[in-house]
mmCIF file of C-alpha atoms in Angstrom:
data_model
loop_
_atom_site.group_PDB
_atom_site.id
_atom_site.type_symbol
_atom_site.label_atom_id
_atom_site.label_comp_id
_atom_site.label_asym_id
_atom_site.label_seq_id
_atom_site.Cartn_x
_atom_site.Cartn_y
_atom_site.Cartn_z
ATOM 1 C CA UNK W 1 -8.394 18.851 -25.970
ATOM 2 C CA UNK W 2 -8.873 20.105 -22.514
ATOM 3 C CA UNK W 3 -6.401 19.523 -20.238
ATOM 4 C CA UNK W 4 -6.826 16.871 -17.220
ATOM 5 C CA UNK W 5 -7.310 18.600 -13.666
ATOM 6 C CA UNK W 6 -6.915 14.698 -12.039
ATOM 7 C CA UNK W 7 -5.202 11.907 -11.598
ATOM 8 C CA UNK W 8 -6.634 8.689 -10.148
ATOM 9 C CA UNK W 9 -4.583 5.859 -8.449
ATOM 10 C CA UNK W 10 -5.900 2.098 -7.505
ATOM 11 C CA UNK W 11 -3.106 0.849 -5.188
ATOM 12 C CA UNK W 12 -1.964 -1.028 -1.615
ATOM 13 C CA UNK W 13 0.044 2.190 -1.450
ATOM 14 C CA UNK W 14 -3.188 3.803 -0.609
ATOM 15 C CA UNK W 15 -4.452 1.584 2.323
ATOM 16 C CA UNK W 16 -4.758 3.867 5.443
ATOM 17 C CA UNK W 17 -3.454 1.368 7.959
ATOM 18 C CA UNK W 18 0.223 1.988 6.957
ATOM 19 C CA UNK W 19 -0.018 5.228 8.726
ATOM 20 C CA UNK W 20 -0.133 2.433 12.181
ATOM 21 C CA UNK W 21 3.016 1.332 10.549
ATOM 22 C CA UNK W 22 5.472 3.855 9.534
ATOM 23 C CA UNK W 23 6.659 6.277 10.915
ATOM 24 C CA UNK W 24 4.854 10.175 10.063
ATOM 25 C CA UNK W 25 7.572 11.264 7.584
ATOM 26 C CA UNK W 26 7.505 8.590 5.306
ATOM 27 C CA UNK W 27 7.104 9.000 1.431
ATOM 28 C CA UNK W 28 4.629 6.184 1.117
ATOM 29 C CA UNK W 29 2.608 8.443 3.732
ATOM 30 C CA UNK W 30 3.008 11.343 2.006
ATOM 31 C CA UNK W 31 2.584 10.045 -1.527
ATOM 32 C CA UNK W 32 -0.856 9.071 0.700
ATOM 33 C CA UNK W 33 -1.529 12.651 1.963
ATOM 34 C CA UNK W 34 -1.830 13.510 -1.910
ATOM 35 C CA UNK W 35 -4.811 12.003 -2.028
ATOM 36 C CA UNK W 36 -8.793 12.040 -1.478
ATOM 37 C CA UNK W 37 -9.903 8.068 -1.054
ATOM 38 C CA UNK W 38 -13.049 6.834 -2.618
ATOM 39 C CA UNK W 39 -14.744 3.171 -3.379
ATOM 40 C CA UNK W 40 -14.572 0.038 -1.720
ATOM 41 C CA UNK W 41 -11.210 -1.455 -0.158
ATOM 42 C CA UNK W 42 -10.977 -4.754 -1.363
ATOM 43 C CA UNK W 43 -7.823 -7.386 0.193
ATOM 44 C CA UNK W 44 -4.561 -6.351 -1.430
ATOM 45 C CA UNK W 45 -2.487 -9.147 0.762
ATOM 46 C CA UNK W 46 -0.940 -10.675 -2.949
ATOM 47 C CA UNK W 47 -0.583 -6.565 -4.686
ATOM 48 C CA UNK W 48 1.581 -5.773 -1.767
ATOM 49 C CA UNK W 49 3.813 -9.552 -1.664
ATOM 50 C CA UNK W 50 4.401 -9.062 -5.339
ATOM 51 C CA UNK W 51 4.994 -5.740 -5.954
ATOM 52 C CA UNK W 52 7.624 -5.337 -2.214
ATOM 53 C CA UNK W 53 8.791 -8.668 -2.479
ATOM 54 C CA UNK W 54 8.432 -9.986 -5.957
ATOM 55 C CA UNK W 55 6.362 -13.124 -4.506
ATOM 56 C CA UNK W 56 4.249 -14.638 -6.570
ATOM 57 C CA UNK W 57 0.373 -14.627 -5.572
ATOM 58 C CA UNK W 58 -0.265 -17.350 -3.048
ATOM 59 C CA UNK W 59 3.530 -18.594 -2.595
ATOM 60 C CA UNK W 60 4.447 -16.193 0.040
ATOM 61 C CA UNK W 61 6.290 -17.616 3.134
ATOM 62 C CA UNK W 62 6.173 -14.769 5.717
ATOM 63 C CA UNK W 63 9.261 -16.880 7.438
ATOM 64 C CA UNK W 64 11.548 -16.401 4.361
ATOM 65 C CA UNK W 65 10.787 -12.577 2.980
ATOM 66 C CA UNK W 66 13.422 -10.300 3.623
ATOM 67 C CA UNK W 67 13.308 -7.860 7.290
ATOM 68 C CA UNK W 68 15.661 -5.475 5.863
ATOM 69 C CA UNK W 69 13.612 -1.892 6.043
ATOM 70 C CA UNK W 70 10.501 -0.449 7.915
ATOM 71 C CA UNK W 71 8.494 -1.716 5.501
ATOM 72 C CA UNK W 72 9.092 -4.757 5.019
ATOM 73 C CA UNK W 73 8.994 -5.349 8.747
ATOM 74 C CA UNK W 74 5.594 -3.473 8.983
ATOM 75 C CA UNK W 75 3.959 -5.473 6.258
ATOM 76 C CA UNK W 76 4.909 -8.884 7.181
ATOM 77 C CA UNK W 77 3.969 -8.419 11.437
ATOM 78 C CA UNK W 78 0.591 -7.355 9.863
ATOM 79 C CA UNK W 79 0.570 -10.430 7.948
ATOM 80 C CA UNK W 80 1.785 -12.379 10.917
ATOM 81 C CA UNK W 81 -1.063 -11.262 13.060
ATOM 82 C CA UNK W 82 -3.833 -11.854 10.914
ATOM 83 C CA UNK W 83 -4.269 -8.549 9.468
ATOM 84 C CA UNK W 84 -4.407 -7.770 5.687
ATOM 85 C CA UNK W 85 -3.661 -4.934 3.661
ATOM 86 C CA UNK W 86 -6.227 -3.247 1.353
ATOM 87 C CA UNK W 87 -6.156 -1.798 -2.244
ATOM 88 C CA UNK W 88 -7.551 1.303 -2.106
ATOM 89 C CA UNK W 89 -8.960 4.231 -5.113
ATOM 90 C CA UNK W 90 -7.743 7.697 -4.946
ATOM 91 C CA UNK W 91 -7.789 10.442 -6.775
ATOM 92 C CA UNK W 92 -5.970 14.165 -6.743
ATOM 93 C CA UNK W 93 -5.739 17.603 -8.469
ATOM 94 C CA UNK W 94 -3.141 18.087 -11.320
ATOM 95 C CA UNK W 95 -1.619 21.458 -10.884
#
């Protein structure tokens, strides 16, 4: 068969707000850069608890999760003040 040109990605990693978050040279922003967004943006809040913090959906106590990097720092003052964090589609060209 034909080879595939893209590569699509459904992810929190994707939502453009961590870019008011991070600083410019971080991977996750880069990783970001890769990509061309597309679709609706729905509320990732539990995808990104889980997956950085291993909470289960709806159990999350911002008080107790870890403060140890950037990230986790960014994500949880979000939380704090009543922000949430998106799942967003992308997609880019293979080379």
């Amino acid at each position: 068969g034909a080879p595939h040109r893209h590569a699509t990605c459904h992810s929190w990693l994707l939502d453009r707000q961590l870019a008011d978050h991070l600083p410019a040279g971080s991977n996750i922003l880069a990783f970001q850069r890769r990509f061309t967004a597309f679709g609706a943006r729905p509320v990732g809040d539990d995808d990104v608890l889980e997956f950085v913090f291993h909470t289960p959906p709806g159990t999350a106590d911002l008080d107790r999760l870890p403060q140890t990097t950037t990230l986790h720092r960014a994500l949880v003052r979000h939380l704090r003040t009543g922000g949430h964090w998106r799942t967003a589609h992308g997609w880019t060209e293979l080379p």
